Coordinates of C-alpha atoms in Angstrom, one line a residue:
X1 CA -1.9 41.0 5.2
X2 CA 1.5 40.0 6.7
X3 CA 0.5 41.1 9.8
X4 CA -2.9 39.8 9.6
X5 CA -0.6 36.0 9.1
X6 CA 1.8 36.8 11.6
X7 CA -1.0 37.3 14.1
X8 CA -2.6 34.2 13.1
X9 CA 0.2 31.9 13.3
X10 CA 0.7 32.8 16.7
X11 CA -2.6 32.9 17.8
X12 CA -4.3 29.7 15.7
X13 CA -2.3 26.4 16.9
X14 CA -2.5 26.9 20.3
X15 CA -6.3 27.7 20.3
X16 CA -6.9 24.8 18.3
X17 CA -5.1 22.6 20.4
X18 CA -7.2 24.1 23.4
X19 CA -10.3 23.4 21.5
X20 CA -9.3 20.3 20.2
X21 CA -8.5 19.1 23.9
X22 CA -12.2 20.4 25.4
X23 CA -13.8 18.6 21.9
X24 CA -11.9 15.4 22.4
X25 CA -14.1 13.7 24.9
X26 CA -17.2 14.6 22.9
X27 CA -15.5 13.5 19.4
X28 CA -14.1 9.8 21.0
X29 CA -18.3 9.3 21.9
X30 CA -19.6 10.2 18.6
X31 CA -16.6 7.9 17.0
X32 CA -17.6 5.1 19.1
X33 CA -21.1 5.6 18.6
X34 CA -20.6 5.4 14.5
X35 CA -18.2 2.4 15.6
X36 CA -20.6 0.7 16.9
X37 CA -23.6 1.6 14.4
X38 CA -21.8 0.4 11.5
X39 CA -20.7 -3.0 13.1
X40 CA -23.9 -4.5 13.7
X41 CA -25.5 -2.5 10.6
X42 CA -22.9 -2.4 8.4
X43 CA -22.7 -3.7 4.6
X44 CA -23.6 -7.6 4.4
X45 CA -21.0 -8.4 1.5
X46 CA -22.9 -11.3 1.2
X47 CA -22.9 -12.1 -3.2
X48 CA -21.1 -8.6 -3.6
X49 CA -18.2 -8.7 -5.8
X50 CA -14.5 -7.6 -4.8
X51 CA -12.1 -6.7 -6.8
X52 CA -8.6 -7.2 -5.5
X53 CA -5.2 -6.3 -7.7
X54 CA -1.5 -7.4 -6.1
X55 CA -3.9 -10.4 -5.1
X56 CA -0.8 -13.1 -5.6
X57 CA 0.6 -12.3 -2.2
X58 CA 1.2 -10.6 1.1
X59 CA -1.2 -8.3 2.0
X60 CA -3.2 -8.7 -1.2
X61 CA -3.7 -12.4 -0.6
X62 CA -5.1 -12.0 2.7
X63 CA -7.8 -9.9 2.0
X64 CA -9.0 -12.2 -0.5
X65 CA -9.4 -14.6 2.2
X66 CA -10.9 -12.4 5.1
X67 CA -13.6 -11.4 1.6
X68 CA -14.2 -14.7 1.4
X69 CA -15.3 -15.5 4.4
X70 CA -17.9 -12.7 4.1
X71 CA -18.9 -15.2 1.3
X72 CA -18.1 -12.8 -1.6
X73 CA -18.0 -12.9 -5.2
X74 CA -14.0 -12.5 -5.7
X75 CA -11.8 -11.6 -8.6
X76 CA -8.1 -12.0 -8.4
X77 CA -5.9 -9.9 -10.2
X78 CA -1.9 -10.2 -10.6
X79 CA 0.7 -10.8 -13.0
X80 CA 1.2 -14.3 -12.0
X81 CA -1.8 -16.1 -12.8
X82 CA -0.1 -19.3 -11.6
X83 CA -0.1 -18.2 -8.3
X84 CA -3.6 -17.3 -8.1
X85 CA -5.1 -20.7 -9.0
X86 CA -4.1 -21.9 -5.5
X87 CA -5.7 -18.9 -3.5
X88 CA -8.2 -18.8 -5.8
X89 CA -9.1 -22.8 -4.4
X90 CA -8.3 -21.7 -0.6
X91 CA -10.6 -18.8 -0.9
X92 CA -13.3 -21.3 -2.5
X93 CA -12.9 -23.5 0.9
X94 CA -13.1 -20.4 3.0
X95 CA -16.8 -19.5 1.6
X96 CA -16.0 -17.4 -1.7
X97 CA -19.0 -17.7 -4.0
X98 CA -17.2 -17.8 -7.3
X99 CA -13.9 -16.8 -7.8
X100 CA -12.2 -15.2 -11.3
X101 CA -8.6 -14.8 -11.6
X102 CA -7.1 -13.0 -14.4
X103 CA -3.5 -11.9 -15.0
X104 CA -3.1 -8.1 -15.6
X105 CA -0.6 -5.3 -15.1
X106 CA -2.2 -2.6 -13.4
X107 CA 0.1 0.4 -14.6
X108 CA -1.3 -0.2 -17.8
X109 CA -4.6 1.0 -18.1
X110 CA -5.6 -1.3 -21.3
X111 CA -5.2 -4.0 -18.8
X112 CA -7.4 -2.1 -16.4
X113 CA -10.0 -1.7 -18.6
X114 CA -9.9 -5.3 -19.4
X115 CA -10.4 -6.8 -16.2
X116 CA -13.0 -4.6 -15.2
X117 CA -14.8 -4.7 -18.0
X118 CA -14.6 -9.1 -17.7
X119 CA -15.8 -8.7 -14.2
X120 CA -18.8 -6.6 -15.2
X121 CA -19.9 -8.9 -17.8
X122 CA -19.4 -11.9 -15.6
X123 CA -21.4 -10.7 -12.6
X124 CA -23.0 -7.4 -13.9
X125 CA -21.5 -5.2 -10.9
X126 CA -18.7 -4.0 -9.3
X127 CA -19.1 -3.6 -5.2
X128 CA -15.5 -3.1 -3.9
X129 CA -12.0 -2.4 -5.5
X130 CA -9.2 -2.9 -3.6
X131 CA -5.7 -1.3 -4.6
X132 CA -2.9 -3.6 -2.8
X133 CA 0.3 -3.1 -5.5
X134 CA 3.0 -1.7 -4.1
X135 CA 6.8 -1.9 -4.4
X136 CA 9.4 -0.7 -2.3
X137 CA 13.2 0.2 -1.5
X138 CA 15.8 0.7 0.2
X139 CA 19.0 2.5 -1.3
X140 CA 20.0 6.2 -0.1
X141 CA 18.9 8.1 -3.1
X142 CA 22.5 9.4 -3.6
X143 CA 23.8 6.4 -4.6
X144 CA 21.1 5.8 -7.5
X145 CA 23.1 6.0 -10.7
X146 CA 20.6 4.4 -13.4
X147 CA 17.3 6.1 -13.1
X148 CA 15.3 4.1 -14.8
X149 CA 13.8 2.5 -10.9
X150 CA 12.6 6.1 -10.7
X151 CA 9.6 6.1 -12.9
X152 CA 9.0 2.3 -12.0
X153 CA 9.1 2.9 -8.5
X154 CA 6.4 5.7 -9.0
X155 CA 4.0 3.6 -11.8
X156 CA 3.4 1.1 -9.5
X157 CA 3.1 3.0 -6.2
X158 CA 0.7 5.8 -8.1
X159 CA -0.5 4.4 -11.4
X160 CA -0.8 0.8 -10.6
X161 CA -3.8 2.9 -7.8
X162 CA -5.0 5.3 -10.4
X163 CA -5.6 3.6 -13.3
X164 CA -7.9 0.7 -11.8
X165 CA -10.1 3.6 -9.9
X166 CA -10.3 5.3 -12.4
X167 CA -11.7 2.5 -14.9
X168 CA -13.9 1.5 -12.3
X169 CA -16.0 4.5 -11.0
X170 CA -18.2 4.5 -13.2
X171 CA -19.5 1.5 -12.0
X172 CA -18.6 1.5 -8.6
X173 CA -21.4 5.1 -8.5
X174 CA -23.9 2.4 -9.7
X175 CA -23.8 0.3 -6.9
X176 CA -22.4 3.3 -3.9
X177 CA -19.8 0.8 -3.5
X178 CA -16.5 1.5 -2.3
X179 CA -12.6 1.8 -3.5
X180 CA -10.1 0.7 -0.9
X181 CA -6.4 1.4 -1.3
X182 CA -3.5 -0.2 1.1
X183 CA -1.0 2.9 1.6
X184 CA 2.0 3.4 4.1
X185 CA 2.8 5.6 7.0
X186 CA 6.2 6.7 5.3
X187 CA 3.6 8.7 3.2
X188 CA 4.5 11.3 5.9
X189 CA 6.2 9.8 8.7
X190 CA 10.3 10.1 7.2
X191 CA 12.5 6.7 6.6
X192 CA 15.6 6.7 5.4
X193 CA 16.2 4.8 2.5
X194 CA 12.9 5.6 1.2
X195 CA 12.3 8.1 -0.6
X196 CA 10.8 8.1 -3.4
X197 CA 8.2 5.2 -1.9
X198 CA 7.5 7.9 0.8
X199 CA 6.6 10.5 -2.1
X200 CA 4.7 7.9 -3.8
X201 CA 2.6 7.1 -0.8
X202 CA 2.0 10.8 -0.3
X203 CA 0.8 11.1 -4.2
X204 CA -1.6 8.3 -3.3
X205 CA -3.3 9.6 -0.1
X206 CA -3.7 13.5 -1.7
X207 CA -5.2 11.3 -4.5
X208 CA -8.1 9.7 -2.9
X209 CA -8.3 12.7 -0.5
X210 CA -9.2 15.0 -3.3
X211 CA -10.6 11.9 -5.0
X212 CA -13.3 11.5 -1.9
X213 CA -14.3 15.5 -2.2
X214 CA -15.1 14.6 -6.2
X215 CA -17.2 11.5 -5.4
X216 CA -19.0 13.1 -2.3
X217 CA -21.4 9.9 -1.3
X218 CA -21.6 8.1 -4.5
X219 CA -18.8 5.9 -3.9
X220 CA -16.6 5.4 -0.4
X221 CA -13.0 5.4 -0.2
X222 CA -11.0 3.7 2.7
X223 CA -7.8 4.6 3.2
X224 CA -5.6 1.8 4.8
X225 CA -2.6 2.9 6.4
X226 CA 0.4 0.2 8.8
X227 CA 3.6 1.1 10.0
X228 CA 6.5 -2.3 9.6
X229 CA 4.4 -5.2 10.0
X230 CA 6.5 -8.2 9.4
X231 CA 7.0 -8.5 6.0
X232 CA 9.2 -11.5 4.9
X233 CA 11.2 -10.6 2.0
X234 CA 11.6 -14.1 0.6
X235 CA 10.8 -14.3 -2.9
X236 CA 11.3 -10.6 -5.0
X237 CA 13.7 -10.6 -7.6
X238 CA 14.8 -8.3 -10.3
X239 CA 16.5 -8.9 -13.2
X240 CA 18.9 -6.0 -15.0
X241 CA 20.7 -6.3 -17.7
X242 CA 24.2 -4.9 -17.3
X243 CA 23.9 -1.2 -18.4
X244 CA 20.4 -1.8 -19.5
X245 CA 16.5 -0.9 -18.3
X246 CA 15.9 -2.6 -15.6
X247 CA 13.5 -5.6 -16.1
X248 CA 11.1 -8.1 -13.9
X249 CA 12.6 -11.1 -13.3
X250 CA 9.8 -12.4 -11.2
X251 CA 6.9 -11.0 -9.7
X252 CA 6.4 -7.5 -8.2
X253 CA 4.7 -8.6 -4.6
X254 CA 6.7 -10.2 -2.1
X255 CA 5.2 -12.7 0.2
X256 CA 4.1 -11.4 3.6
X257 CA 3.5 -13.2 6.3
X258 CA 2.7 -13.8 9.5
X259 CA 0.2 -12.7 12.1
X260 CA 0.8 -9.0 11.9
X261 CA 0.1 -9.2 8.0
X262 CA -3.2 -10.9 8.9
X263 CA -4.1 -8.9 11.7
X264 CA -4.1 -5.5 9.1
X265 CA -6.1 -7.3 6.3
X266 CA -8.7 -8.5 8.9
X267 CA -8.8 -4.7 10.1
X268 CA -8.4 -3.4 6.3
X269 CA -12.2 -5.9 5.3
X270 CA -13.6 -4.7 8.7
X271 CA -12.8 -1.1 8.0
X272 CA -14.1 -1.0 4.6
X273 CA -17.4 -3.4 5.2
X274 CA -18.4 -0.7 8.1
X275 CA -17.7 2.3 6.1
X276 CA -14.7 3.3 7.4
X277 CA -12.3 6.5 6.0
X278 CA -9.4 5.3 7.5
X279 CA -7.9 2.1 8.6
X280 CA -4.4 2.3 11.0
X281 CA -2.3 -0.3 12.2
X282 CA -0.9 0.1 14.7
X283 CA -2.8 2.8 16.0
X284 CA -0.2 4.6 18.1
X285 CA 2.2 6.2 14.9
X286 CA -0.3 8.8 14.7
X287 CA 1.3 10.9 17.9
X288 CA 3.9 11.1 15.4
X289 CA 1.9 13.3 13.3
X290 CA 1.9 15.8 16.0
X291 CA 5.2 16.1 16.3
X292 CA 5.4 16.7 12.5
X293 CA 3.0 19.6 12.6
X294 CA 4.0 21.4 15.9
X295 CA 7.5 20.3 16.6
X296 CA 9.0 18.9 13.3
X297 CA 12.6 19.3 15.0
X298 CA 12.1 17.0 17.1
X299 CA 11.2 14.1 15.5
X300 CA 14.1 14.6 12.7
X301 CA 16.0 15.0 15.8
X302 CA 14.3 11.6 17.3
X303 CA 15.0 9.5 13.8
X304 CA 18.7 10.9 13.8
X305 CA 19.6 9.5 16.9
X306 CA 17.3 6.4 16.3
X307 CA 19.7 5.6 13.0
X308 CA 22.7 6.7 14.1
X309 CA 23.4 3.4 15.4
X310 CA 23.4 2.1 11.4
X311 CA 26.8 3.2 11.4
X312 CA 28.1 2.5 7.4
X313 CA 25.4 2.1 4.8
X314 CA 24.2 -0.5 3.5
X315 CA 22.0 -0.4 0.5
X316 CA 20.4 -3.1 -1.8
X317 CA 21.4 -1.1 -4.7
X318 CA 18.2 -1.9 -6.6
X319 CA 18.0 0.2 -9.8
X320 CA 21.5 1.7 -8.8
X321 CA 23.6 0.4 -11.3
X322 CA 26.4 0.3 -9.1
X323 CA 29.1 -2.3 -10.2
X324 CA 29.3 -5.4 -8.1
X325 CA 32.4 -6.6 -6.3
X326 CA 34.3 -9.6 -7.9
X327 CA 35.1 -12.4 -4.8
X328 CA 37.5 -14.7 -5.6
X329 CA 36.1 -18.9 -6.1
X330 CA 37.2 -19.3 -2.6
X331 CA 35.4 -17.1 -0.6
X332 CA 31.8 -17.6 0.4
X333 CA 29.4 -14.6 0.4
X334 CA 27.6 -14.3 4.3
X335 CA 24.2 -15.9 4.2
X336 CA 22.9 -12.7 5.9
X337 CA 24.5 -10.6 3.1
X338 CA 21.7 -8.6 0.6
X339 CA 24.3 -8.2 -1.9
X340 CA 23.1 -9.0 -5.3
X341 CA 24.9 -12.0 -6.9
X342 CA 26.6 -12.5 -10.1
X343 CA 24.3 -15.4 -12.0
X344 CA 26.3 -15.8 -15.4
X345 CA 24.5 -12.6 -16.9
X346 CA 22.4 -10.3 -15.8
X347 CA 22.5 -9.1 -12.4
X348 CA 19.6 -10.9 -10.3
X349 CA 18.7 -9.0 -7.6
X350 CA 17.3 -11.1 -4.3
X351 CA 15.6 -10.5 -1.4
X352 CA 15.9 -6.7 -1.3
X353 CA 12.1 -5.4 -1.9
X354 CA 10.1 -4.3 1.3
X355 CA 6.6 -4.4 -0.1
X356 CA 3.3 -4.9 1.2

């Protein structure tokens, strides 16, 4: 048998690239064929009803406004109901038939079940679910000290996508309608500083790729996944007590914006309306993923010499623990600093969440 390997491995990758190179032509017409099928014949969302969670902002917030111009029966899901009841009023003047907004937590599945179940008695159906939570990092897992982030980091990224699929399948088989779930390319393309988002990420695309071999044709998953796309970290913040769990102080989403943000929720409602598996922005990170299969040397060499500029670290020290510096009244911290500040308490933590 080891032989029987050895042979293979020699033999396999370069024959499959030869064969993928004479297939290619033929593969980019039958893509652009189905492309072009599903554009003009694709599903008229016309009265369907979307469900969308991490709805209060970035990317979230977006696609509840490219649904409602496909004149859709929305419902809005967040923590911070406050913040829906103006997209909820914007997404009325874009063309959303009705429009529910109800405040949830999506990593607990109580919650789950409770918006679902309101949506079904409200409009009888369920058409589309889309998964936009997410929370993100960016200190060098060495320097974590307080693990608590660690499980919160993972609920969110993986639970806060599981549990609302998983309520809602059942009715999603009754209507063949379709999950979609925004995801990252740091599920296998490697970022320092983020780590345990990247293995989050990857838990959430095996998930829906085993997830699509359960459901077969009953219900259709797309899988949305964007490189850095502008995300202005303006309003995150996290509240720990000194020596304590880290709680929210705010909400989880940070606001995205910009026409990059747009641009990927316009492609993610496209994608999922024509039936697509996969939705990719920009395009061109998947060369990476040869390099990662055939010559993963070079790209960790290509990302070590692409950071070695960073010089000293600098971390946000989110769910680290680490003790803060004492400055003296006189001095005046940088404006471009993303060093948490000392607010008579706990320790607020600003601006330091890259989240989609």
């Amino acid at each position: 048998m080891e032989l029987v390997n050895s042979v293979l491995n020699f033999v396999v990758p370069p024959a499959s690239l030869v064969m993928l190179a004479c297939a290619w032509p033929a593969l980019t017409f039958i893509n652009t064929c189905e492309w072009l099928y599903n554009t003009f014949f694709g599903d008229d969302m016309e009265d369907k009803v979307v469900i969308i969670t991490g709805a209060s902002s970035g990317i979230g917030e977006q696609i509840a406004y490219e649904y409602a111009k496909r004149r859709t029966n929305l419902v809005l899901v967040a923590r911070r109901e406050n913040r829906l009841w103006g997209i909820r009023e914007k997404a009325r003047q874009l063309g959303a038939k009705n429009v529910l907004i109800t405040a949830a937590d999506v990593v607990k599945e109580d919650d789950c079940r409770r918006f679902i179940t309101e949506t079904v008695n409200f409009y009888g159906r369920v058409d589309h679910l889309v998964n936009t939570v997410s929370l993100g990092h960016t200190f060098y897992l060495e320097e974590a000290t307080d693990t608590n982030v660690f499980p919160i980091l993972m609920d969110i990224n993986f639970w806060g996508n599981v549990y609302p699929t998983y309520v809602a399948l059942p009715y999603l088989r009754q209507t063949r309608g379709r999950v979609i779930v925004n995801a990252s390319v740091e599920n296998w393309l490697p970022l320092p500083r983020m780590s345990l988002y990247s293995a989050a990420k990857a838990a959430v695309i095996n998930f829906y790729e085993t997830l699509k071999l359960e459901v077969k044709d009953d219900v259709g998953i797309t899988i949305a996944t964007h490189g850095w796309i502008g995300t202005e970290i303006t309003r995150g913040k996290l509240m720990m007590d000194e020596g304590a769990d880290m709680q929210w102080k705010e909400e989880r989403e940070v606001r995205a914006s910009g026409s990059s943000v747009e641009e990927f929720a316009k492609l993610i409602v496209a994608g999922a309306c024509r039936g697509d598996p996969y939705v990719k922005y920009p395009g061109w990170y998947d060369i990476f993923l040869l390099y990662r299969v055939f010559a993963p040397n070079v790209l960790q060499w290509t990302f070590r010499m692409l950071f070695a500029h960073q010089g000293a670290r600098r971390t946000s020290f989110i769910g680290t623990a680490r003790p803060l510096r004492e400055t003296s009244p006189s001095s005046s911290p940088s404006p471009a600093s993303s060093s948490p500040q000392r607010l008579g308490g706990p320790i607020v933590m600003q601006d330091l969440q890259r989240l989609e």
